[in-house]
PDB file of C-alpha atoms and ligand atoms in Angstrom:
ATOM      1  CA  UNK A   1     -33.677 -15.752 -14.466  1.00 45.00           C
ATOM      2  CA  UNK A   2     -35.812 -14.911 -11.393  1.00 49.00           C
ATOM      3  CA  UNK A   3     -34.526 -17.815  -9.776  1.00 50.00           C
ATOM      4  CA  UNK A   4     -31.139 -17.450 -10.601  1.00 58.00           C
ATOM      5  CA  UNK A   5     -30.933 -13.799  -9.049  1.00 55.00           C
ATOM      6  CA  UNK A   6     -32.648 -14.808  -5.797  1.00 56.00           C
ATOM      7  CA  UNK A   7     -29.655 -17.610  -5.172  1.00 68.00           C
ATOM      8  CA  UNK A   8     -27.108 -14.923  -6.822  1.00 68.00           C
ATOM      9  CA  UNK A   9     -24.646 -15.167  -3.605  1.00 68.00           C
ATOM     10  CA  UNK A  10     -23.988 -11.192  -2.655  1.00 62.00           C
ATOM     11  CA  UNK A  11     -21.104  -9.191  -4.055  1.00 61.00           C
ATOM     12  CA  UNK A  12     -18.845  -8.724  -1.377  1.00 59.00           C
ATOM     13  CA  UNK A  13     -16.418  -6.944  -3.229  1.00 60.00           C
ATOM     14  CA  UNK A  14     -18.669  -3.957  -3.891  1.00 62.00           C
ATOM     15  CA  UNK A  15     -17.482  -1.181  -1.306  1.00 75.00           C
ATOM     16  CA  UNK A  16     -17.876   1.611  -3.754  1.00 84.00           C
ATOM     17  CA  UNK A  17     -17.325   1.966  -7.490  1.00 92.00           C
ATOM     18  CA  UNK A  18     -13.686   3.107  -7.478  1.00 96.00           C
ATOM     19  CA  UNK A  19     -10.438   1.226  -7.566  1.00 97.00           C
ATOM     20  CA  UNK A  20      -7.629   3.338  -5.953  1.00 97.00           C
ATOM     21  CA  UNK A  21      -4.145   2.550  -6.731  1.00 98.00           C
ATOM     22  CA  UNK A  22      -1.423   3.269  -4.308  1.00 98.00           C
ATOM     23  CA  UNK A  23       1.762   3.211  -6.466  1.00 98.00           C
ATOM     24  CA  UNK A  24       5.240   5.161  -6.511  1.00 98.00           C
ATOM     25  CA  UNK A  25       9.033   4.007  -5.869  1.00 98.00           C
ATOM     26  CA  UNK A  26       9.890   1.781  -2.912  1.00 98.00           C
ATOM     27  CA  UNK A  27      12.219   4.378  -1.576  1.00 98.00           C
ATOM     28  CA  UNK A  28      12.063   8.221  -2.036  1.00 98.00           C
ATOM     29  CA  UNK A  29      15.782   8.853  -3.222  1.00 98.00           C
ATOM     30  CA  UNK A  30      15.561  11.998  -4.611  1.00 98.00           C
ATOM     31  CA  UNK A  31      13.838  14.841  -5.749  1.00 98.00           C
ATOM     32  CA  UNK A  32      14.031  14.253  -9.363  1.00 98.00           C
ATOM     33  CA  UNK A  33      13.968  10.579  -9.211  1.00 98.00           C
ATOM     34  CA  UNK A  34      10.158  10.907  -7.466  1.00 99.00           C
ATOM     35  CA  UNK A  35       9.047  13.836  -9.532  1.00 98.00           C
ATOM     36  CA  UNK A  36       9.348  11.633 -12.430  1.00 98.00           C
ATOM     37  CA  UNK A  37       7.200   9.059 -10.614  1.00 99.00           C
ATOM     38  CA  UNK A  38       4.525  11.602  -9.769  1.00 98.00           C
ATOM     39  CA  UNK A  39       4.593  13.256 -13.092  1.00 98.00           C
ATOM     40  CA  UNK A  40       3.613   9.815 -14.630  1.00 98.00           C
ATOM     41  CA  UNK A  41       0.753   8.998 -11.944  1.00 98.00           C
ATOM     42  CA  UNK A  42      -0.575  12.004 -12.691  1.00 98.00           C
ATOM     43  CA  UNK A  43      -0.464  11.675 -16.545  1.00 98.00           C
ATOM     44  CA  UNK A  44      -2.343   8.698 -15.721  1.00 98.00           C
ATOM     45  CA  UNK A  45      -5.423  10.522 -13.731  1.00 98.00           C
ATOM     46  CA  UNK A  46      -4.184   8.935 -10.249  1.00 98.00           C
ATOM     47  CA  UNK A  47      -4.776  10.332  -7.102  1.00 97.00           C
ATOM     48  CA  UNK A  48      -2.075   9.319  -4.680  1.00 98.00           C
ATOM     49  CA  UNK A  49       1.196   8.013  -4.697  1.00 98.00           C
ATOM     50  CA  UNK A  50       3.560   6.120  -2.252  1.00 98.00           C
ATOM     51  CA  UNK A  51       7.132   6.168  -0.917  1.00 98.00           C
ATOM     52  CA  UNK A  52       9.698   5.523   1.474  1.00 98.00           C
ATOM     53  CA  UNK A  53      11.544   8.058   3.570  1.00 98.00           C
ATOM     54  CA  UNK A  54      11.618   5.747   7.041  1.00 98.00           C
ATOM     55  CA  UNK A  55      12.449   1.986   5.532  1.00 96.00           C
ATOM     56  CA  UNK A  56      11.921  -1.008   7.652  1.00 94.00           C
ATOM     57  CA  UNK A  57      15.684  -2.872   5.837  1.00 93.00           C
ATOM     58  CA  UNK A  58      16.256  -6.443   7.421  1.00 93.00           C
ATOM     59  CA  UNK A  59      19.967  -5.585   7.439  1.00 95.00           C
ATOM     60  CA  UNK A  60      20.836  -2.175   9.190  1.00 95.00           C
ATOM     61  CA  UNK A  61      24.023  -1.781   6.203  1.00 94.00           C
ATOM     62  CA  UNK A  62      21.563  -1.165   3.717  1.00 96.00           C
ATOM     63  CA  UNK A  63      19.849   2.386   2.787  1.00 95.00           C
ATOM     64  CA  UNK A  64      17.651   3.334   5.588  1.00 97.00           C
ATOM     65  CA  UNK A  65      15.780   6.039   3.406  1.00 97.00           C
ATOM     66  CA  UNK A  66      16.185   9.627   3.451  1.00 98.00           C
ATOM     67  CA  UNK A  67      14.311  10.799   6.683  1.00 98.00           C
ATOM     68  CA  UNK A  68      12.796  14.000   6.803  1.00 98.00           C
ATOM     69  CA  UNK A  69      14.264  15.503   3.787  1.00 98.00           C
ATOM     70  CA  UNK A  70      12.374  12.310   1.626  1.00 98.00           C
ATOM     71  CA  UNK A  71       9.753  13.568   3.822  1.00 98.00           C
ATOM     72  CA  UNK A  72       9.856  16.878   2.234  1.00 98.00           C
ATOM     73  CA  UNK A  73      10.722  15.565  -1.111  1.00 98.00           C
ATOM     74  CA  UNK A  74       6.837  13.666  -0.991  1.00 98.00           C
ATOM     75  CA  UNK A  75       5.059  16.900  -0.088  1.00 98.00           C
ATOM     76  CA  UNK A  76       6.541  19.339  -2.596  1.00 98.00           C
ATOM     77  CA  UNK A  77       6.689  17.200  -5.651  1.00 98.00           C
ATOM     78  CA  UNK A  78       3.004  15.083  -4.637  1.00 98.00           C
ATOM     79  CA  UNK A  79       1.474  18.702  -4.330  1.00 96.00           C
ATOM     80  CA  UNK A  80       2.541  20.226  -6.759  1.00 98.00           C
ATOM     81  CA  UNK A  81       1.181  17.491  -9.020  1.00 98.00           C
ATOM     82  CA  UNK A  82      -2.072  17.732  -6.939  1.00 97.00           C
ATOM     83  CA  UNK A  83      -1.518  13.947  -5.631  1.00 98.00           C
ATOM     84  CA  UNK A  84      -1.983  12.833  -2.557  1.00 97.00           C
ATOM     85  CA  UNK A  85       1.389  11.274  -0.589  1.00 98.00           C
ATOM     86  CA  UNK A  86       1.346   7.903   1.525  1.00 98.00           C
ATOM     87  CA  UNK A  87       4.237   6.848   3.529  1.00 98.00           C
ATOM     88  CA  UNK A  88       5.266   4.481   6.657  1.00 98.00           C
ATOM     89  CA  UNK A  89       5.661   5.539   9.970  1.00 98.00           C
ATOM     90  CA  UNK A  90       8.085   3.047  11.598  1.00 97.00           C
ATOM     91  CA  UNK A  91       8.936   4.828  15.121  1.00 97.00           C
ATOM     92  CA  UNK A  92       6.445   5.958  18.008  1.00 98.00           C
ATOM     93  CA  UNK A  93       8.750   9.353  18.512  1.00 98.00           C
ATOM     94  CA  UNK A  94       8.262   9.966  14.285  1.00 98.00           C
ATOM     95  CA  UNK A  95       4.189  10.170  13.965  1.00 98.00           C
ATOM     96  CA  UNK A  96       4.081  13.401  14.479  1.00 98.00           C
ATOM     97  CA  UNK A  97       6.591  14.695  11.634  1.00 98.00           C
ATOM     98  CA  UNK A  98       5.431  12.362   9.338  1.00 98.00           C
ATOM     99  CA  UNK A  99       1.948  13.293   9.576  1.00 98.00           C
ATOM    100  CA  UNK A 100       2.825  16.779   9.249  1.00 98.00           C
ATOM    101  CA  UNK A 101       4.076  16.070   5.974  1.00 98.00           C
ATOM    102  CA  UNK A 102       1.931  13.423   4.219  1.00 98.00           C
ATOM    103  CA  UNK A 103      -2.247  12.545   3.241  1.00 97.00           C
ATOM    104  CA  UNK A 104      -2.049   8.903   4.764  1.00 98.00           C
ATOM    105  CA  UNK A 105       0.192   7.376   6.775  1.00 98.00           C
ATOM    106  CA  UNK A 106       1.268   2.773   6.406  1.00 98.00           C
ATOM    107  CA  UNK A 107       1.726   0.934   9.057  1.00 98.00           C
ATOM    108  CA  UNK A 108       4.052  -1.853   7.558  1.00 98.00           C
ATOM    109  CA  UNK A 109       4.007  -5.522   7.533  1.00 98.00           C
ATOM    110  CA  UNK A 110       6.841  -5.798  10.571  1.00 98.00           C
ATOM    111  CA  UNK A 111       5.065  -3.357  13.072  1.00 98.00           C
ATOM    112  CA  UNK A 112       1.376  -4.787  13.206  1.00 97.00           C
ATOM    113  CA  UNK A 113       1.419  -5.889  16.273  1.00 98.00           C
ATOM    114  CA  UNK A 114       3.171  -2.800  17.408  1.00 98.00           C
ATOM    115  CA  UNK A 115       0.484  -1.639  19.965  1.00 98.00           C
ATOM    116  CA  UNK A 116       1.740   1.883  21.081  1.00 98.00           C
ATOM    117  CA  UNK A 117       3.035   2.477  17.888  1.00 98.00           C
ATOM    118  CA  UNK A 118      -0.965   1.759  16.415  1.00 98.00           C
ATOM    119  CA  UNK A 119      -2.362   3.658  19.315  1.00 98.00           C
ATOM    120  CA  UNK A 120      -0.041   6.808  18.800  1.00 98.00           C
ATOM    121  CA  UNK A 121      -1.402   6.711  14.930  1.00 98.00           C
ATOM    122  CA  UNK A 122      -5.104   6.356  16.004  1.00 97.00           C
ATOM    123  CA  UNK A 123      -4.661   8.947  18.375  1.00 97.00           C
ATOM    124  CA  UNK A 124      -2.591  11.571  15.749  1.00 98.00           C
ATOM    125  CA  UNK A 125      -5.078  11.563  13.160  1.00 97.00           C
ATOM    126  CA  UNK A 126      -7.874  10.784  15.448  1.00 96.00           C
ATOM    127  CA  UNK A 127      -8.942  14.692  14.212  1.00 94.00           C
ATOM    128  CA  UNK A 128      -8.213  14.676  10.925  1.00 94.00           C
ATOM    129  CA  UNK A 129      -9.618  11.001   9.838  1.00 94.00           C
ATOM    130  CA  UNK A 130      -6.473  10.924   7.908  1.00 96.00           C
ATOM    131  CA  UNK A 131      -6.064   7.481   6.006  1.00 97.00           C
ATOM    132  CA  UNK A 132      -4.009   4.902   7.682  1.00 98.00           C
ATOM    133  CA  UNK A 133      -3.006   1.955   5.554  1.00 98.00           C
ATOM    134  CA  UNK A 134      -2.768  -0.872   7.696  1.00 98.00           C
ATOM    135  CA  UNK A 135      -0.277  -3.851   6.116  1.00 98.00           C
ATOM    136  CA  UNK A 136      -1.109  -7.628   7.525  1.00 98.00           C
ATOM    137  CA  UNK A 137       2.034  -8.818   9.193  1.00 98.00           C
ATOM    138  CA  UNK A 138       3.416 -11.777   7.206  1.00 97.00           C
ATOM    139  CA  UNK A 139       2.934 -14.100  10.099  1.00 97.00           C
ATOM    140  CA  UNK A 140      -0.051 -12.969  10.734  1.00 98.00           C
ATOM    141  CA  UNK A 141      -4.389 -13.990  10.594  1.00 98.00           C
ATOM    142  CA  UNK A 142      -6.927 -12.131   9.986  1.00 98.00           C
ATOM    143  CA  UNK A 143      -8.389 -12.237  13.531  1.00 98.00           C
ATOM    144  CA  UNK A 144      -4.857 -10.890  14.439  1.00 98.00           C
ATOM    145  CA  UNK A 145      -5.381  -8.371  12.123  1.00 98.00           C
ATOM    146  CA  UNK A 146      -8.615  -7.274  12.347  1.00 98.00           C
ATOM    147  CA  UNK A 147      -8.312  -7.138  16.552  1.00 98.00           C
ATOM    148  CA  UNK A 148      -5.124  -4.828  15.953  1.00 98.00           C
ATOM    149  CA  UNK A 149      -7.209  -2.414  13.782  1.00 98.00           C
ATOM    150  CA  UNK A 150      -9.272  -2.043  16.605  1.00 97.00           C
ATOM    151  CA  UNK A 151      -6.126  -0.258  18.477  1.00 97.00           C
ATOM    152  CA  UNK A 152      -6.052   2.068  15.758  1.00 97.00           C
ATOM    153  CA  UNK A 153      -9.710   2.607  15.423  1.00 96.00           C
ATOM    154  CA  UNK A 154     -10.471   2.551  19.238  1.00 96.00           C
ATOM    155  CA  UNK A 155      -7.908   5.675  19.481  1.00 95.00           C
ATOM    156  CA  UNK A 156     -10.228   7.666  17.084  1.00 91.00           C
ATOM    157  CA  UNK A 157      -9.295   6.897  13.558  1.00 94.00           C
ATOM    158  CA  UNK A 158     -11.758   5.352  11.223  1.00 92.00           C
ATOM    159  CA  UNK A 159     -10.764   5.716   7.852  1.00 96.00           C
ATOM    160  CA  UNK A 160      -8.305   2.632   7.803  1.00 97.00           C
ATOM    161  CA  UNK A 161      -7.550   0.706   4.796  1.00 97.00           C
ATOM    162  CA  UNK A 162      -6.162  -3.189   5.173  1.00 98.00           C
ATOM    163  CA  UNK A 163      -3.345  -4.350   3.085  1.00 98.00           C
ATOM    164  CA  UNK A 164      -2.516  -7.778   2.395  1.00 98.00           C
ATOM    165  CA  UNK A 165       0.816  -7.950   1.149  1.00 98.00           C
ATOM    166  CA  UNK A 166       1.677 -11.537   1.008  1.00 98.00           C
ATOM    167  CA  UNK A 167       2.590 -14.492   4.196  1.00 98.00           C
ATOM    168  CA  UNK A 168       5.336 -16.452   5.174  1.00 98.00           C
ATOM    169  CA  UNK A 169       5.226 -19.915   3.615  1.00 98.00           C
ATOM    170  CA  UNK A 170       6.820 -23.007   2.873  1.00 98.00           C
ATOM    171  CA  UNK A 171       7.037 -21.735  -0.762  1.00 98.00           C
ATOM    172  CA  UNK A 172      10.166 -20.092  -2.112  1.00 97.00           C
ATOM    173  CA  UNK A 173       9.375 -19.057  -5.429  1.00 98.00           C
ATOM    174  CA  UNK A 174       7.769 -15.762  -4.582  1.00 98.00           C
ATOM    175  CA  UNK A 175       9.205 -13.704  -1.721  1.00 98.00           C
ATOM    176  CA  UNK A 176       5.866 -13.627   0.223  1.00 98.00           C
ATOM    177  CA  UNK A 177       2.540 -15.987  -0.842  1.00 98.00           C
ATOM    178  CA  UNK A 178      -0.106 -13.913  -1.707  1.00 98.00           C
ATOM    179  CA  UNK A 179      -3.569 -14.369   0.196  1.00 98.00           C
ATOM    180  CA  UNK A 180      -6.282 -13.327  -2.291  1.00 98.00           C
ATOM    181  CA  UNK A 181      -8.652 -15.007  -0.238  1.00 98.00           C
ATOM    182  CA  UNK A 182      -8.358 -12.338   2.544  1.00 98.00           C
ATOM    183  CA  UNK A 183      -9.718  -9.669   0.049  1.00 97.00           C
ATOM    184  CA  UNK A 184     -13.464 -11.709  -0.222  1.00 95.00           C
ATOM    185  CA  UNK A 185     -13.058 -12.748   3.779  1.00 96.00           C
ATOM    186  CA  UNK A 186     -12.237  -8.893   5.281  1.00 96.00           C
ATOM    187  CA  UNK A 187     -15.173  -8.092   3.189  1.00 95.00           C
ATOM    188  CA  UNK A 188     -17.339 -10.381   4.742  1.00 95.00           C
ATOM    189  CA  UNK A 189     -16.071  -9.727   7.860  1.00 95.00           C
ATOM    190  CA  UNK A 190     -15.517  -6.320   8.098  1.00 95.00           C
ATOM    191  CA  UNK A 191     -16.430  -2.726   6.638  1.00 93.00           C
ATOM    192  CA  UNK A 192     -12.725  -1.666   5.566  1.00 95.00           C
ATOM    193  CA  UNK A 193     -11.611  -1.720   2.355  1.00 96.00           C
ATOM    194  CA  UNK A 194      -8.572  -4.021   1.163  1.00 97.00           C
ATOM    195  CA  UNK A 195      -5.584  -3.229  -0.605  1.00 98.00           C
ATOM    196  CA  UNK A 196      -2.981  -5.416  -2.444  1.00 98.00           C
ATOM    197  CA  UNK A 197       0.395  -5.059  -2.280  1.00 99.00           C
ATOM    198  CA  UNK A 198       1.113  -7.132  -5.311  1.00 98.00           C
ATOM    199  CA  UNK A 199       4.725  -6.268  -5.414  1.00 98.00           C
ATOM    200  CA  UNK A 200       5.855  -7.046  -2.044  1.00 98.00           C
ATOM    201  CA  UNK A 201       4.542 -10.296  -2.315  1.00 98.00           C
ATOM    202  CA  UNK A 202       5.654 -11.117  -5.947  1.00 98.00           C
ATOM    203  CA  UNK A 203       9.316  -9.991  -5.099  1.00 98.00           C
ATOM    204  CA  UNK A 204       9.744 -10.212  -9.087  1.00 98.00           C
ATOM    205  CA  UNK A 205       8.455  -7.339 -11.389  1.00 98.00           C
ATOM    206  CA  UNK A 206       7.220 -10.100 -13.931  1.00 98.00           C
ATOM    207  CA  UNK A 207       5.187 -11.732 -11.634  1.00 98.00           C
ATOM    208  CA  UNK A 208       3.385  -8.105 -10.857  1.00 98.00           C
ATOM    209  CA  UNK A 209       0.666  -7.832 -13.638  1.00 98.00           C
ATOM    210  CA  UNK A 210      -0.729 -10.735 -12.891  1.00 98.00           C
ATOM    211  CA  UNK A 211      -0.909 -10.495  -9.185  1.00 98.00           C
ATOM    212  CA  UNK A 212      -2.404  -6.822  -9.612  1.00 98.00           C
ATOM    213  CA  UNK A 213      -4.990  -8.263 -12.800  1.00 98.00           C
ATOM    214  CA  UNK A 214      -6.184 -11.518  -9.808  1.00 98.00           C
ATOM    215  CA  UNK A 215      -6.530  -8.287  -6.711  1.00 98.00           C
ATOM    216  CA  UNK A 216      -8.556  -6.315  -8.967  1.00 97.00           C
ATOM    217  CA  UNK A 217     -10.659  -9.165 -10.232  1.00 96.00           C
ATOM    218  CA  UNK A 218     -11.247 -10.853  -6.673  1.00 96.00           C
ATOM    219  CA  UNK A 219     -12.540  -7.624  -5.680  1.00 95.00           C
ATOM    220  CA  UNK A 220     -10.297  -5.352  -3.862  1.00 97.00           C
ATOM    221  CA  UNK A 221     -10.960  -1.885  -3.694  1.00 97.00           C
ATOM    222  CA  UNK A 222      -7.080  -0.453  -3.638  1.00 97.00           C
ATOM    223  CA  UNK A 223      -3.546  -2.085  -5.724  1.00 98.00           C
ATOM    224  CA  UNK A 224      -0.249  -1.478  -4.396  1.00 98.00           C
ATOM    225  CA  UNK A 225       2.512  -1.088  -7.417  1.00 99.00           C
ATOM    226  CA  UNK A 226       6.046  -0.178  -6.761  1.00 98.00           C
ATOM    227  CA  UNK A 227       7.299   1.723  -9.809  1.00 98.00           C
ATOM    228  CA  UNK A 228      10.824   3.322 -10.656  1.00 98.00           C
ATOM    229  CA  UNK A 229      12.156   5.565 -12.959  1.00 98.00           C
ATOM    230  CA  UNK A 230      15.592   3.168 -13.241  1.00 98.00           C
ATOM    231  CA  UNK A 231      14.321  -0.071 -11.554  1.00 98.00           C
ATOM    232  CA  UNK A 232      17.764  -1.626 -11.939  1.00 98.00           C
ATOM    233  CA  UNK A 233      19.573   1.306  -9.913  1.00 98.00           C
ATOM    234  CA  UNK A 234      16.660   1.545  -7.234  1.00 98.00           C
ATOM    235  CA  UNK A 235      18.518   1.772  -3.399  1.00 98.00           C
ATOM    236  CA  UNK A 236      16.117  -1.103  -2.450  1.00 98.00           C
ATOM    237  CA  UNK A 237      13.187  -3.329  -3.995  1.00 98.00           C
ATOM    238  CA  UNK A 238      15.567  -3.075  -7.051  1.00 98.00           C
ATOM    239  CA  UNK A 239      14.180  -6.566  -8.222  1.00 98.00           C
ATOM    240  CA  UNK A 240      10.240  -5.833  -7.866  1.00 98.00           C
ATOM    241  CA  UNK A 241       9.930  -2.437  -8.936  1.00 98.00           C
ATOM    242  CA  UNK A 242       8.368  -1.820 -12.406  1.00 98.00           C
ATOM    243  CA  UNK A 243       9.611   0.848 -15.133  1.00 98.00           C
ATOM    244  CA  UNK A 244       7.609   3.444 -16.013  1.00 98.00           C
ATOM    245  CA  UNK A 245       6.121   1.938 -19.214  1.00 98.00           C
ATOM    246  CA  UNK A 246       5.385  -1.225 -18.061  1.00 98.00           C
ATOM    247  CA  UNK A 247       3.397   0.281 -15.432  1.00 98.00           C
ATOM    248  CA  UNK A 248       1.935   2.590 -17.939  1.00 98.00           C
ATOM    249  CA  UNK A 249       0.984  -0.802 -19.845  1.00 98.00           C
ATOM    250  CA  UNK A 250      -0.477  -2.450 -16.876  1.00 98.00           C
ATOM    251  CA  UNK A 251      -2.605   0.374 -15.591  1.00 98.00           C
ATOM    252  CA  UNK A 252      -4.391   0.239 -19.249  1.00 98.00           C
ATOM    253  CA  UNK A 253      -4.999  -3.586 -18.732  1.00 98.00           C
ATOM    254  CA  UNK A 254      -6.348  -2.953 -15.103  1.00 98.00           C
ATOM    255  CA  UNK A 255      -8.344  -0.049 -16.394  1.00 98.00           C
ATOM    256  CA  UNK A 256     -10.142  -2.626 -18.369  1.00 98.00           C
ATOM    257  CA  UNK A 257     -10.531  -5.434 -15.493  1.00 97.00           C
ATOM    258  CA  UNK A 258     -12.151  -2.517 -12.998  1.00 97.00           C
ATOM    259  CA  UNK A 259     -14.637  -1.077 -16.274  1.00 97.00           C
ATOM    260  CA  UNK A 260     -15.596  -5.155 -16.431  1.00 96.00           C
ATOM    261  CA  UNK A 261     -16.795  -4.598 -12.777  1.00 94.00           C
ATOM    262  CA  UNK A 262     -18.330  -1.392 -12.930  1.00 94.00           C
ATOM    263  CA  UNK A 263     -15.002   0.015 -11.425  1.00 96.00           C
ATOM    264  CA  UNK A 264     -13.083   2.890 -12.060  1.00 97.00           C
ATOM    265  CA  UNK A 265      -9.162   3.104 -11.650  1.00 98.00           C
ATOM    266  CA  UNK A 266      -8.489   6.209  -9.549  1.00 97.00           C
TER     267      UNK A 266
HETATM  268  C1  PEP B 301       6.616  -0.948   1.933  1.00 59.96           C
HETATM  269  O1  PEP B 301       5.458  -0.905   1.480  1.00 59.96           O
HETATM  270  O2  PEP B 301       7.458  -0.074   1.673  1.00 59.96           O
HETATM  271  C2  PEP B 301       7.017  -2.076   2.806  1.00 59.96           C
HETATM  272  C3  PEP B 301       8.192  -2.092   3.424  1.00 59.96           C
HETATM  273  O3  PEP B 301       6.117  -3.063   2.863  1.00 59.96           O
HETATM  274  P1  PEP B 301       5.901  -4.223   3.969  1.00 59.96           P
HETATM  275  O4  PEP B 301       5.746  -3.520   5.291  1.00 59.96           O
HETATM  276  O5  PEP B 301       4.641  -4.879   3.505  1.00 59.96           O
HETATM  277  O6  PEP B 301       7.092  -5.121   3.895  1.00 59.96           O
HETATM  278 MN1   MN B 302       9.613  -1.937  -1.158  1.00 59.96          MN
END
């Protein structure tokens, strides 16, 4: 036994005993369509949830989000529900707005090496040590990654939270290939906690649980789970997006992963 604990190789996953999940609808599309979202996250004992209001869309025909009234949507419903809201800033000239309205601001997948755009969010919560969720791009290592966290982090902001959310591969099946190896690897390499974005990568909502059950078992300290009230009339990520119950479902099954860990799902 003695022996076997002094070879025991460290638990890198261990950044603290909490799991956080940052889930909610892919877009905000209305009032009543996120209330229902937040009124089942916080049924569930979660702290924050996510959406849209600024969407990154490959083609400019389809919905661009709602701008500053999702904006406003977020804040009223998330607080009244006592959750806190994350959203992405996409635009240098937005940062400000949108982080007058929201608890932690993305970075997405497409803008990570967007240098002003990193500085300008360093800079803006430099103050307040607001949490900035930074997504890998999918063409992009994690020495790319890591140095570009240093633009946010060299501008004043240190609570920063990586997100893998799947590469560019070869492979077709999924829409992105997820890395779980960069959850153990940013750990060893670096103090910030990872996130998953399971959906983003999955692109399918069946392939979700799984991908969320592997993030949480490989030792990341934060799941990203897009969840709908309709899934199959959602203005974008219509394909991905989970229904309420299933998420309800899944959360119970991840409950159990984290309490196998020592981890609670917050
Ligand atoms: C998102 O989380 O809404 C999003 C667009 O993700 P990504 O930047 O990873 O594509
Ligand atoms: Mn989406």
């Amino acid at each position: 036994m003695g022996a076997d604990l002094a070879e025991k190789l460290p638990d890198l996953g261990q950044r603290d005993d909490t799991v956080t999940l940052f889930c909610g609808p892919c877009s905000v599309e209305s009032f009543e369509q996120f209330d229902e979202v937040a009124a089942c996250l916080k049924n569930l004992e979660l702290t924050w949830i996510r959406g849209g209001a600024y969407k990154p869309r490959t083609n400019p025909y389809s919905f661009q989000g709602l701008g500053e009234e999702g904006l406003r949507i977020m804040r009223d419903s998330a607080h009244a529900h006592g959750l806190k809201a994350l959203t992405e800033v996409m635009d240098t000239e937005l940062v400000d707005l949108v982080d007058s309205h929201v608890d932690g601001i993305q970075i997405g997948a497409r803008n990570f090496q967007n240098f002003s755009l990193l500085r300008k969010v360093g800079k803006a919560t430099a103050a307040s040590q607001k949490m900035v969720l930074f997504k890998r791009g999918f063409a992009g290592t994690i020495e790319e990654w890591l140095a570009a966290s240093d633009y946010l982090a060299m501008e004043g902001n240190r609570n920063i939270v990586l997100c893998e959310r799947g590469l560019r591969t070869f492979e077709t099946a999924t829409r992105f290939t997820l890395d779980i190896s960069a959850v153990p690897v940013i750990h060893k390499l670096s103090t910030m906690p990872v996130c998953v974005d399971v959906s983003h990568a999955a692109g399918q909502r069946d392939l979700v649980p799984a991908l969320a059950k592997a993030a949480i078992a490989a030792g990341a300290d934060s799941i990203m789970i897009e969840v709908h009230p309709n899934p199959r009339a959602a203005k974008s990520d219509s394909a991905q997006q989970l229904s309420l119950p299933q998420f309800e479902s899944l959360v119970n099954d991840l409950r159990a992963i984290a309490a196998a860990l020592g981890k609670t799902i917050v």
